[in-house]
Tab-separated table of C-alpha atoms and ligand atoms in Angstrom:
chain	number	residue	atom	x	y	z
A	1	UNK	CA	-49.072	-60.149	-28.401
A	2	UNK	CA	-47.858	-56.530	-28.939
A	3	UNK	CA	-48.877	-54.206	-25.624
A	4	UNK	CA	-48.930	-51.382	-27.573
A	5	UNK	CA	-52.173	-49.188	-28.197
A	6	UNK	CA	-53.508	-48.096	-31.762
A	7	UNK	CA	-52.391	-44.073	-31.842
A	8	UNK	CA	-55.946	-42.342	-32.645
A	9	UNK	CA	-54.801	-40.231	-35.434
A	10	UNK	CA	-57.840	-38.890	-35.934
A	11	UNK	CA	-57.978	-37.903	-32.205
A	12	UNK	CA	-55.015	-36.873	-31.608
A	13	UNK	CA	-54.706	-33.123	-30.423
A	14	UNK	CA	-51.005	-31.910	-31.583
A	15	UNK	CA	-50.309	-28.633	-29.158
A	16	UNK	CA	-48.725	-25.143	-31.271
A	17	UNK	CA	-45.373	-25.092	-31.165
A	18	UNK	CA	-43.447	-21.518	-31.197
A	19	UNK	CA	-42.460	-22.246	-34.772
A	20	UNK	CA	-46.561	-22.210	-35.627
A	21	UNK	CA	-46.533	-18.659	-33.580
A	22	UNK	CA	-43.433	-17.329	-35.479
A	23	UNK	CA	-45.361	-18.165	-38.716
A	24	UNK	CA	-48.027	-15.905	-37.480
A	25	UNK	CA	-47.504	-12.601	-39.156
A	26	UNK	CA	-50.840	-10.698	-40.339
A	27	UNK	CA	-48.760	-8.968	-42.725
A	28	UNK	CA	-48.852	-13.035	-44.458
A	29	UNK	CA	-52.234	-13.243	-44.048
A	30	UNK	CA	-52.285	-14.831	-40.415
A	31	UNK	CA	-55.229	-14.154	-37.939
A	32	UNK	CA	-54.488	-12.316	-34.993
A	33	UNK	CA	-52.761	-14.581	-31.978
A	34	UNK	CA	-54.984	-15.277	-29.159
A	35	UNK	CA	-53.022	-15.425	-26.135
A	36	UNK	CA	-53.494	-15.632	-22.511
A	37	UNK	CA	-51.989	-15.819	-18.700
A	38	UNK	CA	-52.365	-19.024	-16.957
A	39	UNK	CA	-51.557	-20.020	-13.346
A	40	UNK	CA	-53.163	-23.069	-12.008
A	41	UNK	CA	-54.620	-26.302	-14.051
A	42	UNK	CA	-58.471	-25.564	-13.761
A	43	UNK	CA	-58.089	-22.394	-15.539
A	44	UNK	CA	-55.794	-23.763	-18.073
A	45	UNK	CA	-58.369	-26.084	-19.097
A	46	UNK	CA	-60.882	-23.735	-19.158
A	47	UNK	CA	-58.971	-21.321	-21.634
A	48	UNK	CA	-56.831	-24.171	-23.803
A	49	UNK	CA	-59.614	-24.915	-26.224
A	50	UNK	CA	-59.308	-20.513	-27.115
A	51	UNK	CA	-55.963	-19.471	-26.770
A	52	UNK	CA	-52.948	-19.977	-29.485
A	53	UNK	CA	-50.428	-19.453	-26.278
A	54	UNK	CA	-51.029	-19.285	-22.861
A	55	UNK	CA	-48.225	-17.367	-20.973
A	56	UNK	CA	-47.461	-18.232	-17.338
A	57	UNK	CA	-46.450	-14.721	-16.335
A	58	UNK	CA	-44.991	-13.536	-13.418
A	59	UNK	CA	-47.985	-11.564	-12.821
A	60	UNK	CA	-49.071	-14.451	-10.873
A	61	UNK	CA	-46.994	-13.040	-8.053
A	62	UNK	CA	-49.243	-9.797	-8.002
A	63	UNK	CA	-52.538	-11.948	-8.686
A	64	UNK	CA	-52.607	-14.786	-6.703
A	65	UNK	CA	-49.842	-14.572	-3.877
A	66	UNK	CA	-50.730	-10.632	-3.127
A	67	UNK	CA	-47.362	-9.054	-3.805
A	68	UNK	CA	-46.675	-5.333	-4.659
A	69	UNK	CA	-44.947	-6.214	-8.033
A	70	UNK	CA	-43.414	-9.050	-9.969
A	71	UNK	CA	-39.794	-8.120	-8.101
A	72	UNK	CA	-40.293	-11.078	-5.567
A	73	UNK	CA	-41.705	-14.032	-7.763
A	74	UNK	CA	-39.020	-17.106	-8.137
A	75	UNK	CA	-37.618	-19.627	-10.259
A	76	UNK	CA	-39.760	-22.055	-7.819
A	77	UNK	CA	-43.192	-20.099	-8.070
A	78	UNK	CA	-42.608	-20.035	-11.854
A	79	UNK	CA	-41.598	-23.656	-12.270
A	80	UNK	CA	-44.773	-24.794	-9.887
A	81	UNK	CA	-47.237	-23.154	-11.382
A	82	UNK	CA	-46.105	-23.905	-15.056
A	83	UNK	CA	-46.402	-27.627	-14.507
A	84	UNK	CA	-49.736	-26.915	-13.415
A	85	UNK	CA	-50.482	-25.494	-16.656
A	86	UNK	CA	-48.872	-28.269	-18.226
A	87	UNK	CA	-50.852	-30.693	-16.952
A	88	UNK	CA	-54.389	-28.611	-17.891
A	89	UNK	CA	-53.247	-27.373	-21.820
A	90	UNK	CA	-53.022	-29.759	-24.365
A	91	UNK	CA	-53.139	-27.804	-27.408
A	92	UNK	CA	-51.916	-24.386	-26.603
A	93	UNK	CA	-47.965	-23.403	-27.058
A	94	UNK	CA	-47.215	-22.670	-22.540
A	95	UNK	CA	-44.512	-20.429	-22.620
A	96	UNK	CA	-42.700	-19.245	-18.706
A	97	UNK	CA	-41.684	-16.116	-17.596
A	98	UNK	CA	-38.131	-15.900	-16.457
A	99	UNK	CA	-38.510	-14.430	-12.944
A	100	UNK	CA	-36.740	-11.311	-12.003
A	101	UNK	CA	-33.073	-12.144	-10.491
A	102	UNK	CA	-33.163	-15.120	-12.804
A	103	UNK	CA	-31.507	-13.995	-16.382
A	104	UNK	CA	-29.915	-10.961	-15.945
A	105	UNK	CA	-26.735	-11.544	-14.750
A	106	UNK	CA	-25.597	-13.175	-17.586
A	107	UNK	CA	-25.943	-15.606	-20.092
A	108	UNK	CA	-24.902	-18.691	-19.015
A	109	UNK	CA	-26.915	-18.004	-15.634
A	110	UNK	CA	-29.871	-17.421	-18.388
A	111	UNK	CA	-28.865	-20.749	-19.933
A	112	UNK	CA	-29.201	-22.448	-16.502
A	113	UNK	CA	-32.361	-21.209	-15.173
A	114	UNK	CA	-34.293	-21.026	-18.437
A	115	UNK	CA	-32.592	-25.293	-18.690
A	116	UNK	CA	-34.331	-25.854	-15.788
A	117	UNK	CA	-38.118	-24.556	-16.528
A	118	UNK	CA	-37.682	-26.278	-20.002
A	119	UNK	CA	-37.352	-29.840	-18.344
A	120	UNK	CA	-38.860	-29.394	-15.197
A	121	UNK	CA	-41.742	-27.536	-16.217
A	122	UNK	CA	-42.322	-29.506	-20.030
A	123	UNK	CA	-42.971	-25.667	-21.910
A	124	UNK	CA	-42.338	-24.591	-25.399
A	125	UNK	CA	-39.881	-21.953	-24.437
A	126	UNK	CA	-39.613	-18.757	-21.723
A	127	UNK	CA	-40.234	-15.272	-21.716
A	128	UNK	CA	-37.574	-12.704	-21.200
A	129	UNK	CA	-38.076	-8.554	-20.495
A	130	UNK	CA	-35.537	-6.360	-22.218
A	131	UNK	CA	-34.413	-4.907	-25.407
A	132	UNK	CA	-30.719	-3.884	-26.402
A	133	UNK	CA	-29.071	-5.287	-22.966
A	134	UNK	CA	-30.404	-8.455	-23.182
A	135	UNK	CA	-30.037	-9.493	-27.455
A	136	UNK	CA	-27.060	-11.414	-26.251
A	137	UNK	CA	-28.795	-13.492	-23.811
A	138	UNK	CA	-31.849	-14.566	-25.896
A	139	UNK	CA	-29.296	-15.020	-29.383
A	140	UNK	CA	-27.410	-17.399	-26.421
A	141	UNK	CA	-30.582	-19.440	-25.169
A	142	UNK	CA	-31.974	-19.615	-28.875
A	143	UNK	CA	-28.467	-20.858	-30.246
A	144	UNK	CA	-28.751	-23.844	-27.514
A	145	UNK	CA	-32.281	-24.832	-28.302
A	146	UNK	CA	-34.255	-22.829	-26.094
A	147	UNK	CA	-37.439	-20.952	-27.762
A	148	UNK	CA	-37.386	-17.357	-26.597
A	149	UNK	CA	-40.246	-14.624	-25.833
A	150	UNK	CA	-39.348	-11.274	-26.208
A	151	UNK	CA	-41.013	-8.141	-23.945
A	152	UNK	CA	-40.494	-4.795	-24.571
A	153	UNK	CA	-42.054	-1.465	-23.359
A	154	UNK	CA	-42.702	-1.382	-20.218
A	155	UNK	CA	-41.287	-4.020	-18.248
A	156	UNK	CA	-42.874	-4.445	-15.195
A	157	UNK	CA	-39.336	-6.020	-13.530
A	158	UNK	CA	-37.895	-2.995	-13.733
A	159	UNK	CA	-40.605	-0.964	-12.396
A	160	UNK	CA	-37.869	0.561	-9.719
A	161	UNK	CA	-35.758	1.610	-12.512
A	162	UNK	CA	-38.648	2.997	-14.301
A	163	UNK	CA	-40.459	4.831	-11.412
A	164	UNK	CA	-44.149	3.344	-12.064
A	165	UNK	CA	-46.293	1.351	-14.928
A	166	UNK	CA	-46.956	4.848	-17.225
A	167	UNK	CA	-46.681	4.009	-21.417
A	168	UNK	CA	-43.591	3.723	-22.535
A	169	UNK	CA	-42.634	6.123	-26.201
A	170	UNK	CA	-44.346	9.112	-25.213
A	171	UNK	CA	-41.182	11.089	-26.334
A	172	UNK	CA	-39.481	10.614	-29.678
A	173	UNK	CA	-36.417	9.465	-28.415
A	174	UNK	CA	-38.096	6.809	-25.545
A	175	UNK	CA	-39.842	5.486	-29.208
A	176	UNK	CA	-36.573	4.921	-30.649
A	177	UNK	CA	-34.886	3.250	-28.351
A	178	UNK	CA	-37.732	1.104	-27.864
A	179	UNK	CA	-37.602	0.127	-31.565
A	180	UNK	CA	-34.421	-0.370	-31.329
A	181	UNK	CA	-35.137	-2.872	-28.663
A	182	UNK	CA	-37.516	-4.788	-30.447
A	183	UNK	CA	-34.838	-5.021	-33.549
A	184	UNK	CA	-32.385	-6.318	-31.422
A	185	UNK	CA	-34.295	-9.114	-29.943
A	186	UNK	CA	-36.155	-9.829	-33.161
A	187	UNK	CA	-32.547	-9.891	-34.540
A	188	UNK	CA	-30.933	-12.097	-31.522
A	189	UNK	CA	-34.186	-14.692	-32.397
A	190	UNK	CA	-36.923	-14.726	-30.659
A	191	UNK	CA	-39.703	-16.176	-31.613
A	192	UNK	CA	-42.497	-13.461	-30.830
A	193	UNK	CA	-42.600	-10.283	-28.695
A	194	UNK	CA	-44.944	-9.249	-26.462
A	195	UNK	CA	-44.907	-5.245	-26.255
A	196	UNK	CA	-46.596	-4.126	-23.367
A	197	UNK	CA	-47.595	-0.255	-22.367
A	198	UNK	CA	-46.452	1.942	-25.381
A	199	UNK	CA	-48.009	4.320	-27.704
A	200	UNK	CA	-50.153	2.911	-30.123
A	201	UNK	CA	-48.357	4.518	-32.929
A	202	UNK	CA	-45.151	3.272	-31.810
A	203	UNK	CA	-46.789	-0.353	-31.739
A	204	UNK	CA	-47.804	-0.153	-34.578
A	205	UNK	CA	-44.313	1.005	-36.074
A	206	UNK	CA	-42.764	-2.254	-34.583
A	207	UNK	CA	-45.482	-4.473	-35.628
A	208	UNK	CA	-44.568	-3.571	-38.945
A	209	UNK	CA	-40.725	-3.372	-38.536
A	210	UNK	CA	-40.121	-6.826	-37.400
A	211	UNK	CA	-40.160	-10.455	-39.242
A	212	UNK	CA	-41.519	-12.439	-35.812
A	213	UNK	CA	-45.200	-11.596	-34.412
A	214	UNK	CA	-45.668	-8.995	-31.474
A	215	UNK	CA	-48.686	-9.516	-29.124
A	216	UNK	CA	-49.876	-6.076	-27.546
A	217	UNK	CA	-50.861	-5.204	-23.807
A	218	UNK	CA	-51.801	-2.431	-24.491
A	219	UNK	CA	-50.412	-1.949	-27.855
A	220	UNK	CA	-52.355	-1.353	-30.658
A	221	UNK	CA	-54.686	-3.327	-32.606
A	222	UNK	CA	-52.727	-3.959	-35.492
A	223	UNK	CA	-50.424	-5.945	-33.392
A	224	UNK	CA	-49.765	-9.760	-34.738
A	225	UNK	CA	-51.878	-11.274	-31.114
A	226	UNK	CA	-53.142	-9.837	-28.048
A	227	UNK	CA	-52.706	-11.011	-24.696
A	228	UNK	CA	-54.538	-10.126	-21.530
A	229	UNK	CA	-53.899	-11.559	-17.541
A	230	UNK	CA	-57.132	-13.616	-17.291
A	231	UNK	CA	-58.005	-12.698	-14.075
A	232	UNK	CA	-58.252	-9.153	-15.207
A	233	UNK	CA	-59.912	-9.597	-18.819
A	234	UNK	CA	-63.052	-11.838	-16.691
A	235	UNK	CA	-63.137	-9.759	-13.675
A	236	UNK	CA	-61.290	-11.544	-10.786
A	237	UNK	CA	-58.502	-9.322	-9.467
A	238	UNK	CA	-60.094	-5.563	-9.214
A	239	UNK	CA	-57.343	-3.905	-7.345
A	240	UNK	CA	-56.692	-2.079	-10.157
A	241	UNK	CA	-57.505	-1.648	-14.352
A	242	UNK	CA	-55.012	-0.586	-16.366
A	243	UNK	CA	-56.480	1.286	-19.539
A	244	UNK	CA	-55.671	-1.495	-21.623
A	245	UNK	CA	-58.172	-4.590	-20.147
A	246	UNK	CA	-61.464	-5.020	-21.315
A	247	UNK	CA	-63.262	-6.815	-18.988
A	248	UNK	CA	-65.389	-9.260	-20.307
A	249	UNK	CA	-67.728	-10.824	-16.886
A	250	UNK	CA	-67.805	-9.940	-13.189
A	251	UNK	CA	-66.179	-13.551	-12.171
A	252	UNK	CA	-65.303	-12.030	-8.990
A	253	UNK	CA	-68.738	-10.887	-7.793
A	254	UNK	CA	-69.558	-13.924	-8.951
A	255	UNK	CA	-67.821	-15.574	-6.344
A	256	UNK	CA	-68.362	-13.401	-3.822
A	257	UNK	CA	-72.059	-14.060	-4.579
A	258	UNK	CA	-71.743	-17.673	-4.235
A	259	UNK	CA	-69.872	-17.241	-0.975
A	260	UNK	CA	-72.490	-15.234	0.566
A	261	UNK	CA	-75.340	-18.119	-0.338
A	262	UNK	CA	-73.179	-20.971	1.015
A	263	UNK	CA	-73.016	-18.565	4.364
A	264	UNK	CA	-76.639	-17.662	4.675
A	265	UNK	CA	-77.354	-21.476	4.067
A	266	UNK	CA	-75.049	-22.973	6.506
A	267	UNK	CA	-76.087	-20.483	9.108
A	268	UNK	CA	-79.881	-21.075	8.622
A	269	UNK	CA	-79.500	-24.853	8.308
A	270	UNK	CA	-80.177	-25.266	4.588
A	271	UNK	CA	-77.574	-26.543	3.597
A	272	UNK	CA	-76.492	-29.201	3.791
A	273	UNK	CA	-79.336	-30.902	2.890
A	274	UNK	CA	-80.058	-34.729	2.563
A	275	UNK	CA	-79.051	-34.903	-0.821
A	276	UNK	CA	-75.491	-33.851	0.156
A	277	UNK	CA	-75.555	-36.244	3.197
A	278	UNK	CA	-74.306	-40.127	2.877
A	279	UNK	CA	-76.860	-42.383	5.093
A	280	UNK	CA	-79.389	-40.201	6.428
A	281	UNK	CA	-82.559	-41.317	5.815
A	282	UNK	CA	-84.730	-39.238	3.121
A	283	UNK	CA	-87.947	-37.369	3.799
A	284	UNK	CA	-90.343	-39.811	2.672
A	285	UNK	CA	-88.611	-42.824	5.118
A	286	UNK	CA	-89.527	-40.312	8.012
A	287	UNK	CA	-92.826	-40.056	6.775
A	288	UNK	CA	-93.689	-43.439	6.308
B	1	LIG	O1	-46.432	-11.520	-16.412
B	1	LIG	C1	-47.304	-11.408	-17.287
B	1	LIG	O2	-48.456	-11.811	-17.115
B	1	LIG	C2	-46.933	-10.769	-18.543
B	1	LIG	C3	-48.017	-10.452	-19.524
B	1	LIG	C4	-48.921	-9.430	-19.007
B	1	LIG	C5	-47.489	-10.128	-20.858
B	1	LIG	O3	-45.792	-10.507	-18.752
């Protein structure tokens, strides 16, 4: 007798791949890209049944572990948290950030690293910030089978370089050069390119300069997808807003609601209450 199990074709949930996102041009009729940062399982469920892509970004050093910038985050951070999103999205394309100190020295220490998310972690592919400098590295991970992300803009790894998170393109030569960039690593193949933090016009320019899709942070809305950190777009992490997030619920009062019920409960003996208890006798027992 055969032990194997009737596939449910019907069922069966097949997950984007990066070629379905390259094929996502709204100059060819596509709908804009719905994309997404995930950290942990839980909320990768929650957002896998919306999202074409769900990116885990390096921002997760800044949102959930506290730091000043995405400078500190590692290979093991990135590779921890992306099988947690693994395990959560079935049907969403997870794409990795390549952690800063991880890429840039060259592209066989690229190769290496962005190897080891790929089978470790179980993603589509990785992201990679940088224009010009770094066409070389993504043609050299693309030639060897590894789908790449472009970002362009500003790039928040090199926020000591750049002196801050201001837009990018404000002058006409900063514009060019950041065209430029997004030529050169739509030329070296990547798949998509997020563009993060420049003029609108500017993103605009690119959108419509390139074969593969961008997806604006703060771009423009004629960008091919839009992406947002989660936590931000439903109101969890409030350090800060950058112009660009629209937030669309108050998660984090939210919580902080729920957290001061549970307190005033426990401290005035309402909770917990029988129902939450194994073996204590219920109200009616007493009575009788
Ligand atoms: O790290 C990140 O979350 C990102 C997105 C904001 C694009 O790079």
């Amino acid at each position: 007798m055969s032990t194997l199990k009737p596939i449910d074709i019907e069922g069966a949930v097949r997950r984007t791949t990066t070629l379905d996102i390259r094929a996502r041009k709204r100059s060819n009729g596509a709908t804009p890209l719905v994309c997404l940062t995930a950290y942990t399982v839980l909320t990768a469920r929650l957002l896998d049944a919306h999202t074409d892509l769900l990116l885990v970004g390096d921002s997760l050093g800044m949102v959930l572990y506290g730091l000043e910038n995405t400078v500190g985050v590692t290979l093991e951070m990135m590779i921890a948290h992306g099988q947690a999103v693994m395990r959560g999205a079935k049907r969403s394309c997870v794409i990795v950030d390549m952690p800063f100190g991880s890429y840039q020295e060259s592209p066989e220490m690229a190769f290496r690293n962005a190897a080891r998310i790929m089978k470790e972690v179980g993603c589509a592919g990785v992201k990679i910030e940088g224009g010009e400098e770094m066409a070389a590295t993504v043609r050299f991970l693309v030639q060897r089978g590894i789908p790449v992300l472009g970002h362009v803009g500003l790039m928040p790894q090199s926020v000591h370089t750049a002196g801050g998170y201001k837009a990018r393109g404000r002058s006409e030569a900063e514009a060019q050069k950041i065209l430029a960039d997004a030529k050169a690593v739509n030329d070296a193949g990547a798949f998509a390119i997020v563009v993060e933090g420049v003029m609108e016009p500017l993103a605009r320019r690119i959108t419509e300069e390139i074969d593969v899709p961008t997806i604006g942070i703060g771009g423009s809305p004629a960008c091919d997808g839009q992406i947002l950190v989660t936590e931000d777009m439903a109101g969890l992490f409030t350090d800060f807003k950058p112009k660009f997030v629209k937030r669309y619920m108050d998660l984090g009062s939210g919580i902080a609601e729920s957290a001061r019920r549970y307190a005033e409960e426990v401290r005035n003996g309402a909770f917990p209450g029988p129902e939450h208890c194994f073996g204590m006798p219920k109200k009616d027992d007493h009575d009788a």
